[in-house]
């Protein structure tokens, strides 16, 4: 029983550290996902804008030929 009493604080600290690490990791993973999603969104927006630019160029060429 003494051994268990002596180890109890150590076990509790380990559990506290594990819980702390779990929450920190969850926060970091969430932040990383948001950053990755924003970069994908940025790439998609750039692609759409490039397509619009190309279409406007075509329309401008067609209007200038007439």
CSV table of C-alpha atoms in Angstrom, one decimal:
chain,number,residue,atom,x,y,z
A,1,UNK,CA,0.0,0.0,0.0
A,2,UNK,CA,2.9,2.3,0.7
A,3,UNK,CA,4.2,1.8,-2.8
A,4,UNK,CA,0.9,2.9,-4.3
A,5,UNK,CA,0.8,5.9,-2.0
A,6,UNK,CA,4.3,6.9,-3.1
A,7,UNK,CA,3.5,6.5,-6.8
A,8,UNK,CA,0.2,8.3,-6.8
A,9,UNK,CA,1.6,11.8,-7.3
A,10,UNK,CA,3.8,10.7,-10.1
A,11,UNK,CA,0.9,8.9,-11.8
A,12,UNK,CA,-1.2,12.0,-11.4
A,13,UNK,CA,1.4,14.2,-12.9
A,14,UNK,CA,1.8,11.9,-15.9
A,15,UNK,CA,-2.0,11.9,-16.4
A,16,UNK,CA,-2.1,15.7,-16.2
A,17,UNK,CA,0.7,15.9,-18.7
A,18,UNK,CA,-1.0,13.5,-21.1
A,19,UNK,CA,-4.3,15.5,-20.9
A,20,UNK,CA,-2.4,18.7,-21.4
A,21,UNK,CA,-0.5,17.2,-24.5
A,22,UNK,CA,-3.8,15.9,-25.9
A,23,UNK,CA,-5.4,19.4,-25.8
A,24,UNK,CA,-2.4,21.2,-27.2
A,25,UNK,CA,-2.1,18.6,-30.0
A,26,UNK,CA,-5.9,19.0,-30.8
A,27,UNK,CA,-5.4,22.8,-31.0
A,28,UNK,CA,-2.4,22.6,-33.2
A,29,UNK,CA,-4.0,20.1,-35.5
A,30,UNK,CA,-7.0,22.3,-35.8
A,31,UNK,CA,-4.9,25.3,-36.6
A,32,UNK,CA,-2.9,23.4,-39.2
A,33,UNK,CA,-6.1,22.3,-40.9
A,34,UNK,CA,-7.4,25.8,-41.0
A,35,UNK,CA,-4.2,27.0,-42.6
A,36,UNK,CA,-4.2,24.2,-45.2
A,37,UNK,CA,-7.8,24.9,-46.0
A,38,UNK,CA,-7.2,28.6,-46.5
A,39,UNK,CA,-4.3,27.9,-48.8
A,40,UNK,CA,-6.5,25.6,-50.9
A,41,UNK,CA,-9.2,28.2,-50.9
A,42,UNK,CA,-6.7,30.8,-52.1
A,43,UNK,CA,-5.5,28.5,-54.9
A,44,UNK,CA,-9.1,27.9,-56.0
A,45,UNK,CA,-9.9,31.6,-56.0
A,46,UNK,CA,-6.7,32.3,-58.1
A,47,UNK,CA,-7.7,29.7,-60.6
A,48,UNK,CA,-11.2,31.2,-60.9
A,49,UNK,CA,-9.8,34.7,-61.3
A,50,UNK,CA,-7.4,33.5,-64.0
A,51,UNK,CA,-10.3,31.9,-65.9
A,52,UNK,CA,-12.3,35.1,-65.7
A,53,UNK,CA,-9.2,37.1,-66.9
A,54,UNK,CA,-8.8,34.8,-69.9
A,55,UNK,CA,-12.5,35.0,-70.8
A,56,UNK,CA,-12.4,38.8,-70.6
A,57,UNK,CA,-9.3,38.8,-72.8
A,58,UNK,CA,-11.2,36.7,-75.3
A,59,UNK,CA,-14.2,39.0,-75.2
A,60,UNK,CA,-12.1,42.0,-75.6
A,61,UNK,CA,-10.4,40.5,-78.7
A,62,UNK,CA,-13.7,39.6,-80.2
A,63,UNK,CA,-15.1,43.1,-79.6
A,64,UNK,CA,-12.0,44.8,-81.0
A,65,UNK,CA,-12.1,42.7,-84.2
A,66,UNK,CA,-15.6,43.9,-85.1
